[in-house]
Short mmCIF file of C-alpha atoms and ligand atoms in Angstrom, two decimals:
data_model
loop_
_atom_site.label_atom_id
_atom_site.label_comp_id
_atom_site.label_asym_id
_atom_site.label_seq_id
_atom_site.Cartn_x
_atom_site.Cartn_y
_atom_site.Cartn_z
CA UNK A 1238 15.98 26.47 32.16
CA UNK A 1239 16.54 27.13 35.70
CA UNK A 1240 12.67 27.87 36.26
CA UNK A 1241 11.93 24.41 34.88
CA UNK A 1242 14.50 22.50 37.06
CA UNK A 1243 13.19 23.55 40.12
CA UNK A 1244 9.63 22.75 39.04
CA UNK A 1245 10.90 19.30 37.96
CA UNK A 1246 12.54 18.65 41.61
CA UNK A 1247 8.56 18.27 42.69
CA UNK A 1248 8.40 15.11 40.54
CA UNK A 1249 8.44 12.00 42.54
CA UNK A 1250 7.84 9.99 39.23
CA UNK A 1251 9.83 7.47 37.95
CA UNK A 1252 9.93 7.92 34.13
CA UNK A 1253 11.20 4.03 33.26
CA UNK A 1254 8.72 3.87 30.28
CA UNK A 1255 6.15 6.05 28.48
CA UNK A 1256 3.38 5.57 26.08
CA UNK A 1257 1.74 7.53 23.21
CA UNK A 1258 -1.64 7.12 21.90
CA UNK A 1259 -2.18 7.38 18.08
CA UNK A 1260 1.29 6.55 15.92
CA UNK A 1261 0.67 9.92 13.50
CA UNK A 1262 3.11 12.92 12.61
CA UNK A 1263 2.89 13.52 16.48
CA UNK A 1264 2.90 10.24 18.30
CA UNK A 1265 5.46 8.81 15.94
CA UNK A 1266 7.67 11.77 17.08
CA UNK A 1267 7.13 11.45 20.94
CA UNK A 1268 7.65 7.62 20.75
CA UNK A 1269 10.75 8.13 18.65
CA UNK A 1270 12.24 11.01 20.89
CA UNK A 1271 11.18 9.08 24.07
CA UNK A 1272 13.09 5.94 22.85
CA UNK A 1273 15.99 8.04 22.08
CA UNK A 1274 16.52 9.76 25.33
CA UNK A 1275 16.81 6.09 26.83
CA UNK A 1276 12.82 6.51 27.56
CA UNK A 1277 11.19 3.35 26.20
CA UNK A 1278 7.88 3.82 24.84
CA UNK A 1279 4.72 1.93 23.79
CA UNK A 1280 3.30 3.12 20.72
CA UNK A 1281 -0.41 2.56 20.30
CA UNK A 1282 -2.61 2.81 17.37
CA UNK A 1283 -6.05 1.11 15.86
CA UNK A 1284 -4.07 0.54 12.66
CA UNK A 1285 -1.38 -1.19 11.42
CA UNK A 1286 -0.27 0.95 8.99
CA UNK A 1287 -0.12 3.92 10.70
CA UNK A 1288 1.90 1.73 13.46
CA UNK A 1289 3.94 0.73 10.60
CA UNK A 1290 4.58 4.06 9.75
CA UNK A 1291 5.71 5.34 13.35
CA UNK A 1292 8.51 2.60 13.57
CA UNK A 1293 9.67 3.55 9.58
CA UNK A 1294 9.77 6.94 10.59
CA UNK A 1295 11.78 6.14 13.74
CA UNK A 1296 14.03 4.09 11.29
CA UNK A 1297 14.97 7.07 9.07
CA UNK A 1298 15.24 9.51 11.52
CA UNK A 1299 17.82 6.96 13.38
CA UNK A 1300 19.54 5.83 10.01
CA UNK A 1301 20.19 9.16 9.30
CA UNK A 1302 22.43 9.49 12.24
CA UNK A 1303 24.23 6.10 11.46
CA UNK A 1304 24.46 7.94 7.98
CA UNK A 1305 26.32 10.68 9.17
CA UNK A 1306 28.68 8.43 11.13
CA UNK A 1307 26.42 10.02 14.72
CA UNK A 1308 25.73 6.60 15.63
CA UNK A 1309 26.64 2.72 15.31
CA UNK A 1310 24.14 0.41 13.70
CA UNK A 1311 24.20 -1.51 17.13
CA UNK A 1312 23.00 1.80 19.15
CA UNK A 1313 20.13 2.43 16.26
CA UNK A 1314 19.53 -1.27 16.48
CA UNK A 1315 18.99 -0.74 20.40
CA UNK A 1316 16.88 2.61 20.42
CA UNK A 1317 14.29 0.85 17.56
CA UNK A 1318 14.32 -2.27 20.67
CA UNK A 1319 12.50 -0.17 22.83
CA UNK A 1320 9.92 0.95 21.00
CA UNK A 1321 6.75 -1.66 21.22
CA UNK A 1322 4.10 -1.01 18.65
CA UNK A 1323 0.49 -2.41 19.43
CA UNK A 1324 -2.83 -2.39 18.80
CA UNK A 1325 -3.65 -3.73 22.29
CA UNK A 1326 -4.51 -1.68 25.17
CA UNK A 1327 -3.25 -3.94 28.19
CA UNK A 1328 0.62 -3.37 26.52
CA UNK A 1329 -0.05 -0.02 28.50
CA UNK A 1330 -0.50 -1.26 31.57
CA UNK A 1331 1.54 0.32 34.49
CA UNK A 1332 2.77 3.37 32.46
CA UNK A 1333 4.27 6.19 34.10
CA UNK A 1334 3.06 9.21 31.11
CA UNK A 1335 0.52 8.16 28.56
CA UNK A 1336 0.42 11.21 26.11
CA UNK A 1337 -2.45 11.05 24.11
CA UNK A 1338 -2.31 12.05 20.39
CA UNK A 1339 -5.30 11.39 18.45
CA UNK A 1340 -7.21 13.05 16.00
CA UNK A 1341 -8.38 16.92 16.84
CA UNK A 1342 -11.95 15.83 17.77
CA UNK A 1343 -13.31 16.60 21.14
CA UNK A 1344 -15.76 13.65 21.71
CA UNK A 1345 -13.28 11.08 19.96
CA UNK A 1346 -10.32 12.27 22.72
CA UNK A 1347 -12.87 12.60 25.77
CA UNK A 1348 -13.55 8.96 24.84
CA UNK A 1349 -9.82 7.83 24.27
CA UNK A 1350 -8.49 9.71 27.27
CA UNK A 1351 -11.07 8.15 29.62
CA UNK A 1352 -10.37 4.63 28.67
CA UNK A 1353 -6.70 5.58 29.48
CA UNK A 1354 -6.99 6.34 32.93
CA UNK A 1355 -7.44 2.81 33.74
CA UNK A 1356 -4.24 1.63 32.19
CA UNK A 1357 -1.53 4.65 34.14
CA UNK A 1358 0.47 3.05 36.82
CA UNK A 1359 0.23 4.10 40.32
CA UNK A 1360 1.03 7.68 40.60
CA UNK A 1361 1.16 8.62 36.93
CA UNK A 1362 0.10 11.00 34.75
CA UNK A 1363 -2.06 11.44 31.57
CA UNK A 1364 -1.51 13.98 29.44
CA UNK A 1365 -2.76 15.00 25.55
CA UNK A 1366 -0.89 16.65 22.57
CA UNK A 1367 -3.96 18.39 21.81
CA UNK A 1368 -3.36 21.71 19.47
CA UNK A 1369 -6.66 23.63 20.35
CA UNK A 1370 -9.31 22.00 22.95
CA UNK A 1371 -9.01 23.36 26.55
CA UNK A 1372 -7.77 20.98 29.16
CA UNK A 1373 -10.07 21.98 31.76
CA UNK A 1374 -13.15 20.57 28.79
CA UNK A 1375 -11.03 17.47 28.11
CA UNK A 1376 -10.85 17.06 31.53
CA UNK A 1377 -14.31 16.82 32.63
CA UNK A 1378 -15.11 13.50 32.40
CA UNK A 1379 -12.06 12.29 34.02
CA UNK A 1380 -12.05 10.48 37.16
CA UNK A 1381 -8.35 12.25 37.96
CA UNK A 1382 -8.41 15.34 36.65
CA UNK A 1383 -5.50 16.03 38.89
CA UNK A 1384 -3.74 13.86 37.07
CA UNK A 1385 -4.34 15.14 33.99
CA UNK A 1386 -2.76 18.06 31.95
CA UNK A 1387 -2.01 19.21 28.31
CA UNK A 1388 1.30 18.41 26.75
CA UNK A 1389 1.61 20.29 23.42
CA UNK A 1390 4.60 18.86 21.38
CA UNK A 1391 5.77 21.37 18.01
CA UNK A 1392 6.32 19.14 14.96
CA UNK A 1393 8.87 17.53 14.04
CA UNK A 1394 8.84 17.03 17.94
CA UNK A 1395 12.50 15.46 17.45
CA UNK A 1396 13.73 18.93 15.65
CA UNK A 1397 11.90 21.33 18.00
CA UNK A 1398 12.48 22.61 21.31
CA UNK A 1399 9.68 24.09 22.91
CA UNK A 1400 7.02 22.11 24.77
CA UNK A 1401 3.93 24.04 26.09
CA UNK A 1402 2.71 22.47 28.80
CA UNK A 1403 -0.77 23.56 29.56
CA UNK A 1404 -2.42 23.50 33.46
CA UNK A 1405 -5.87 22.42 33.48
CA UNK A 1406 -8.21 24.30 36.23
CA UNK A 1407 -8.02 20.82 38.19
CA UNK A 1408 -4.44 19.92 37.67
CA UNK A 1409 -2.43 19.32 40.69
CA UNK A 1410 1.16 20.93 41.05
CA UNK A 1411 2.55 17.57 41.47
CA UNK A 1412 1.47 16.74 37.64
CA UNK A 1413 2.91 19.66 36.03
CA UNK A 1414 6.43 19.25 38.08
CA UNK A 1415 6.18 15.49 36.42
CA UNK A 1416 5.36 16.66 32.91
CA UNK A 1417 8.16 19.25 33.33
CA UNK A 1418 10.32 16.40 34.65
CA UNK A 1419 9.40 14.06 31.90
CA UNK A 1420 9.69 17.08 29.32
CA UNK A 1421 13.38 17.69 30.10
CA UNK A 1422 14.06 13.83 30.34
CA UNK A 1423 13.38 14.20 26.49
CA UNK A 1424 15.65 16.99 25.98
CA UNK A 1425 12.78 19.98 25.98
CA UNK A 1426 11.91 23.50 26.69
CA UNK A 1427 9.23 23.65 28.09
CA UNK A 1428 6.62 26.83 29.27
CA UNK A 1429 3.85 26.27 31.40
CA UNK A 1430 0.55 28.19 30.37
CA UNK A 1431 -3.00 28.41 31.70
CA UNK A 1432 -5.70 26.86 30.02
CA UNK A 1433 -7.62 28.73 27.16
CA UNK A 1434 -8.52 27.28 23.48
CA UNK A 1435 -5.53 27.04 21.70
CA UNK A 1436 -2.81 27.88 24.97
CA UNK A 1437 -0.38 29.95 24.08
CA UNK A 1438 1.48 29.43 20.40
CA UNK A 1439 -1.46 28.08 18.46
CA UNK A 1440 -2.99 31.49 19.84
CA UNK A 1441 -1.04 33.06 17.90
CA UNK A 1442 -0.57 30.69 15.09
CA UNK A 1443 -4.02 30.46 13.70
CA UNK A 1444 -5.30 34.06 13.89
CA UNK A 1445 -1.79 34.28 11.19
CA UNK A 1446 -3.54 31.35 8.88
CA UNK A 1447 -6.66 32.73 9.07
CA UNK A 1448 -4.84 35.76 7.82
CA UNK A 1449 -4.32 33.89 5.35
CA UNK A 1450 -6.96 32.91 4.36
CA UNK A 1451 -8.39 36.27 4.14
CA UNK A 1452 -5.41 37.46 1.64
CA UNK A 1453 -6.08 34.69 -0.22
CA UNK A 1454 -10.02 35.69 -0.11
CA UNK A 1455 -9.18 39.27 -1.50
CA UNK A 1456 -7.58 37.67 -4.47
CA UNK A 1457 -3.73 37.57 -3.69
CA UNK A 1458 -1.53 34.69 -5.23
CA UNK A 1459 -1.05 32.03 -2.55
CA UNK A 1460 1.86 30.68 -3.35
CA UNK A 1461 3.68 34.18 -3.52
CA UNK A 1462 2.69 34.78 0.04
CA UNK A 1463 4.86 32.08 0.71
CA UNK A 1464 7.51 33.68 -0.89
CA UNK A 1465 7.24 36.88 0.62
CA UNK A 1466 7.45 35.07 4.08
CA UNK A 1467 10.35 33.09 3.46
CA UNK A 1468 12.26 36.20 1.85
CA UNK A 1469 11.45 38.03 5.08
CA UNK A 1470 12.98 35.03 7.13
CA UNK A 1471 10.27 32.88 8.22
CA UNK A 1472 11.88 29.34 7.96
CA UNK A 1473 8.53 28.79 5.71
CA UNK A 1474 5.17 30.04 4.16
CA UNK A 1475 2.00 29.30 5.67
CA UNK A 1476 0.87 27.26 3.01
CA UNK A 1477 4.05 25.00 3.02
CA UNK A 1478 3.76 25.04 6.72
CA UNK A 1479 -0.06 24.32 6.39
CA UNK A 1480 1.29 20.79 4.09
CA UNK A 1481 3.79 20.10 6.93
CA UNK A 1482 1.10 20.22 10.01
CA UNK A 1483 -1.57 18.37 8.11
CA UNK A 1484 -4.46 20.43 6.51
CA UNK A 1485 -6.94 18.03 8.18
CA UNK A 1486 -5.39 18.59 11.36
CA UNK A 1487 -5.21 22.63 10.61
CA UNK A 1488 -9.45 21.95 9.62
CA UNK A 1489 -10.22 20.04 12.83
CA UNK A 1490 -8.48 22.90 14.37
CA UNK A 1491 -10.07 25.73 13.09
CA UNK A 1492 -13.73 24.23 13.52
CA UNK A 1493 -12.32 23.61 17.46
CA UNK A 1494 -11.47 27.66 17.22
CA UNK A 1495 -14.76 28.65 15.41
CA UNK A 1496 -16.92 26.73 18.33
CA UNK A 1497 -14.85 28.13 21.11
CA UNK A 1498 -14.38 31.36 19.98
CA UNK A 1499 -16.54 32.48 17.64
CA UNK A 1500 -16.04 35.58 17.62
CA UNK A 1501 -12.21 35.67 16.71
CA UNK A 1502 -11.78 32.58 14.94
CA UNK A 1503 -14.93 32.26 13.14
CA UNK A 1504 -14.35 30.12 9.47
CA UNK A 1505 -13.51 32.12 6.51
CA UNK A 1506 -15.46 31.28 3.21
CA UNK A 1507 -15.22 30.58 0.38
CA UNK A 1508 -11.96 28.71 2.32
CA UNK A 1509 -8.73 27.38 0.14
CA UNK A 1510 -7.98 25.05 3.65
CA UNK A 1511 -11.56 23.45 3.45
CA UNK A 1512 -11.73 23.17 -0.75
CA UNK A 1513 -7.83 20.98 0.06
CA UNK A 1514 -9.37 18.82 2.69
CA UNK A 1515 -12.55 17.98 1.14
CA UNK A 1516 -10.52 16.63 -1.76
CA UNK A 1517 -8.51 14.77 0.57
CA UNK A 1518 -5.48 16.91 -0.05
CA UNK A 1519 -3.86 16.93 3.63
CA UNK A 1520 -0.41 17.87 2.68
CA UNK A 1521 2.61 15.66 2.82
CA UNK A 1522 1.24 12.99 4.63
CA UNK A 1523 -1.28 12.36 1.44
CA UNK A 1524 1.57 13.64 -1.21
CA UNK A 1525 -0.20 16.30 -2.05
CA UNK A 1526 -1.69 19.62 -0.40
CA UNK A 1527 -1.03 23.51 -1.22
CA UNK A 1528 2.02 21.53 -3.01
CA UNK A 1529 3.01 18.35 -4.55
CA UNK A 1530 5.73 15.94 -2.93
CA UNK A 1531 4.99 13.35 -5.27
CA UNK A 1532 7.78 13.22 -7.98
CA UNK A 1533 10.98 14.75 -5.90
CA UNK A 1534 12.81 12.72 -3.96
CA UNK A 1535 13.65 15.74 -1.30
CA UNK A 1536 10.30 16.19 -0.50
CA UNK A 1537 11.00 19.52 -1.89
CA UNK A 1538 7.64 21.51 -2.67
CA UNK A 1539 6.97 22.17 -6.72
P1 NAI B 1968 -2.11 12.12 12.46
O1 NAI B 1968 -3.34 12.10 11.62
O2 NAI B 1968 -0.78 12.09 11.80
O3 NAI B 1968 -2.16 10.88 13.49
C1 NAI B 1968 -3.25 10.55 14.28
C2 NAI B 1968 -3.16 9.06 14.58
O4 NAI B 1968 -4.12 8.72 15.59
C3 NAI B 1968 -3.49 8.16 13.36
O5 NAI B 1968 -2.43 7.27 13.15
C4 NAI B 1968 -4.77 7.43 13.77
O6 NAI B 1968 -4.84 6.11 13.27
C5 NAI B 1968 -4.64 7.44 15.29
N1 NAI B 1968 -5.88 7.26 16.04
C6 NAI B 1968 -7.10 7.79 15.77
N2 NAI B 1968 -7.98 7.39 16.71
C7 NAI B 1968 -7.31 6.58 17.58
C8 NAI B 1968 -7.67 5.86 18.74
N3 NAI B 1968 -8.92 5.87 19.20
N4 NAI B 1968 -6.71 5.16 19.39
C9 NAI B 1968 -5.45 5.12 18.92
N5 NAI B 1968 -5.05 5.78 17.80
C10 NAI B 1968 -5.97 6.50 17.14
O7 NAI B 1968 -2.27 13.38 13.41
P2 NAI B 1968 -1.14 14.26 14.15
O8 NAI B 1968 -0.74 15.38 13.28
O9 NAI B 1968 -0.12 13.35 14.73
O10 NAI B 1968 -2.02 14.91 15.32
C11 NAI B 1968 -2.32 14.21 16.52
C12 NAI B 1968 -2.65 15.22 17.60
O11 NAI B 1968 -1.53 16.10 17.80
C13 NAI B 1968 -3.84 16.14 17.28
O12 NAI B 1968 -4.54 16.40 18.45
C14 NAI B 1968 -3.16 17.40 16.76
O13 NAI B 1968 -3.97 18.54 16.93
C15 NAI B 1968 -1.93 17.45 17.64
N6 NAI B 1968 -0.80 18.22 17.11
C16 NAI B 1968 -0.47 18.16 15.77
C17 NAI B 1968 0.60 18.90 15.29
C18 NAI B 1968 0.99 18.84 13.84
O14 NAI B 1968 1.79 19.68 13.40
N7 NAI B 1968 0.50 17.92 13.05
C19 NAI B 1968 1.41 19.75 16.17
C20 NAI B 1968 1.03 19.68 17.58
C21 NAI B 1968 -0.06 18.96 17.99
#
């Protein structure tokens, strides 16, 4: 806490609006928690839906709180004000902290991030929510890498605390006191890391699914693993955890890992992830993954 104040008292930016890039689990979740710290916040996607989506999201999230008597329908009627959903890339224009959050796919961020830089306003900063692919690589063909660094949300960003906040090789000290600044505007912890492939949690997280995997390989029950680490006090299993994420997320990841380092993170085959996302089973975002969501109203797993 204390380390993180001082490192925010380096920021000379004035966080009066933010953006996100991409409307999904993540963006929908920065835009929302952005608007709800009194932050207001573009949200940008290339479809309507998924825009759609991001402000429904927002809705429930805020209803609940109206729900629980947290809130006044006038304050939830405010928040959803201020955040703009578009398809347009000049809405962006003179934004303080654009934070990327496409899909998991090197060339398709290099591309996305790039035509950002254009739209920051004077003095701000870029930044992606990318799980896996190092900063300094995503950084490359940036004019300002400087002002560039990796902001690595934990999902569902309103619900959790931690922020990693990764520092590219070319990343000034100026950008990660504003991302730290613009962090605990939105009511985060956040730990700065150096650069590698996967930072710091997902480090730790994926070598534990590719355990998985392996288990799973050798013939063990899936869904009992999930038991086992629930009964032992993990909040869930991997493979409900693996429907929460988004298994095509989780697959872009792990082919990210595989390229980068091979020898850790290599693919397992025959692999239960890849059979899921090759029928287009992503988890709860498609109703049905390890589990299906489809018939209880909870969103309970059966
Ligand atoms: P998602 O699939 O829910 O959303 C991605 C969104 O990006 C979609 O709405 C898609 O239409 C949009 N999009 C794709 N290309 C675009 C473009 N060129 N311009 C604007 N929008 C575009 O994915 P999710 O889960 O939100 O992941 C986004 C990023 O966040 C990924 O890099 C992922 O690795 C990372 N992340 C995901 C976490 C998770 O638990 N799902 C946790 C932390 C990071």
């Amino acid at each position: 806490g204390k380390v993180a104040k001082k490192l925010a008292k380096g920021s000379n930016l004035k966080i009066d609006q933010a953006a996100v890039i991409g409307a999904g689990i993540m963006g929908g979740g920065v835009a929302y928690q952005s608007a709800f710290r009194g932050i207001p916040a573009v949200m940008k996607d290339i479809n309507q839906d998924a825009l759609d989506l991001g402000i429904n999201e927002a809705d429930k999230l805020l209803a609940k709180k109206v729900r629980q008597g947290r809130m006044s329908e006038e304050k939830k009627a405010e928040i959803l004000s201020t955040i703009t959903p578009t398809l347009e890339d000049k809405d962006l224009n003179g934004t303080q902290v654009i934070v990327e959050a496409v899909v998991e796919n090197p060339e398709v961020k290099a591309k996305v991030l790039a035509d950002l830089e254009d739209h920051i306003g004077e003095g701000g900063v870029l930044v992606s929510n990318t799980s896996t692919i190092s900063i300094t690589r995503l950084a490359k063909n940036l004019k300002r890498p400087d002002k560039f660094a990796g902001m690595h949300f934990f999902n569902p960003v309103h619900a959790m605390p931690l922020v990693e906040i990764i520092r590219g090789e070319e990343t000034s000290d100026e950008t990660i006191a504003d991302v730290v600044a613009y962090s605990l505007a939105l009511g985060k912890k956040p730990i700065v890391v150096n650069d590698c492939p996967a930072f710091l949690v997902n480090r730790v997280l994926f070598p534990y699914f590719r355990a998985y995997e392996l288990l799973i390989r050798d013939g063990l029950d899936m869904y009992r693993i999930d038991k086992v680490m629930e009964t032992w006090g993990w909040p869930m299993g991997p493979a409900y955890l693996s429907d929460v994420c988004g298994i095509d997320t989780i697959r872009h990841c792990q082919d990210v890992l595989a390229t980068d380092l091979p020898d850790r993170m290599s693919l397992v085959e025959p692999s239960v992830m890849d059979a899921l996302y090759q029928q287009k089973r992503f988890g709860q975002k498609t109703d049905t993954g390890f589990f299906s969501y489809q018939q209880d109203a909870k969103g309970r797993p059966q």
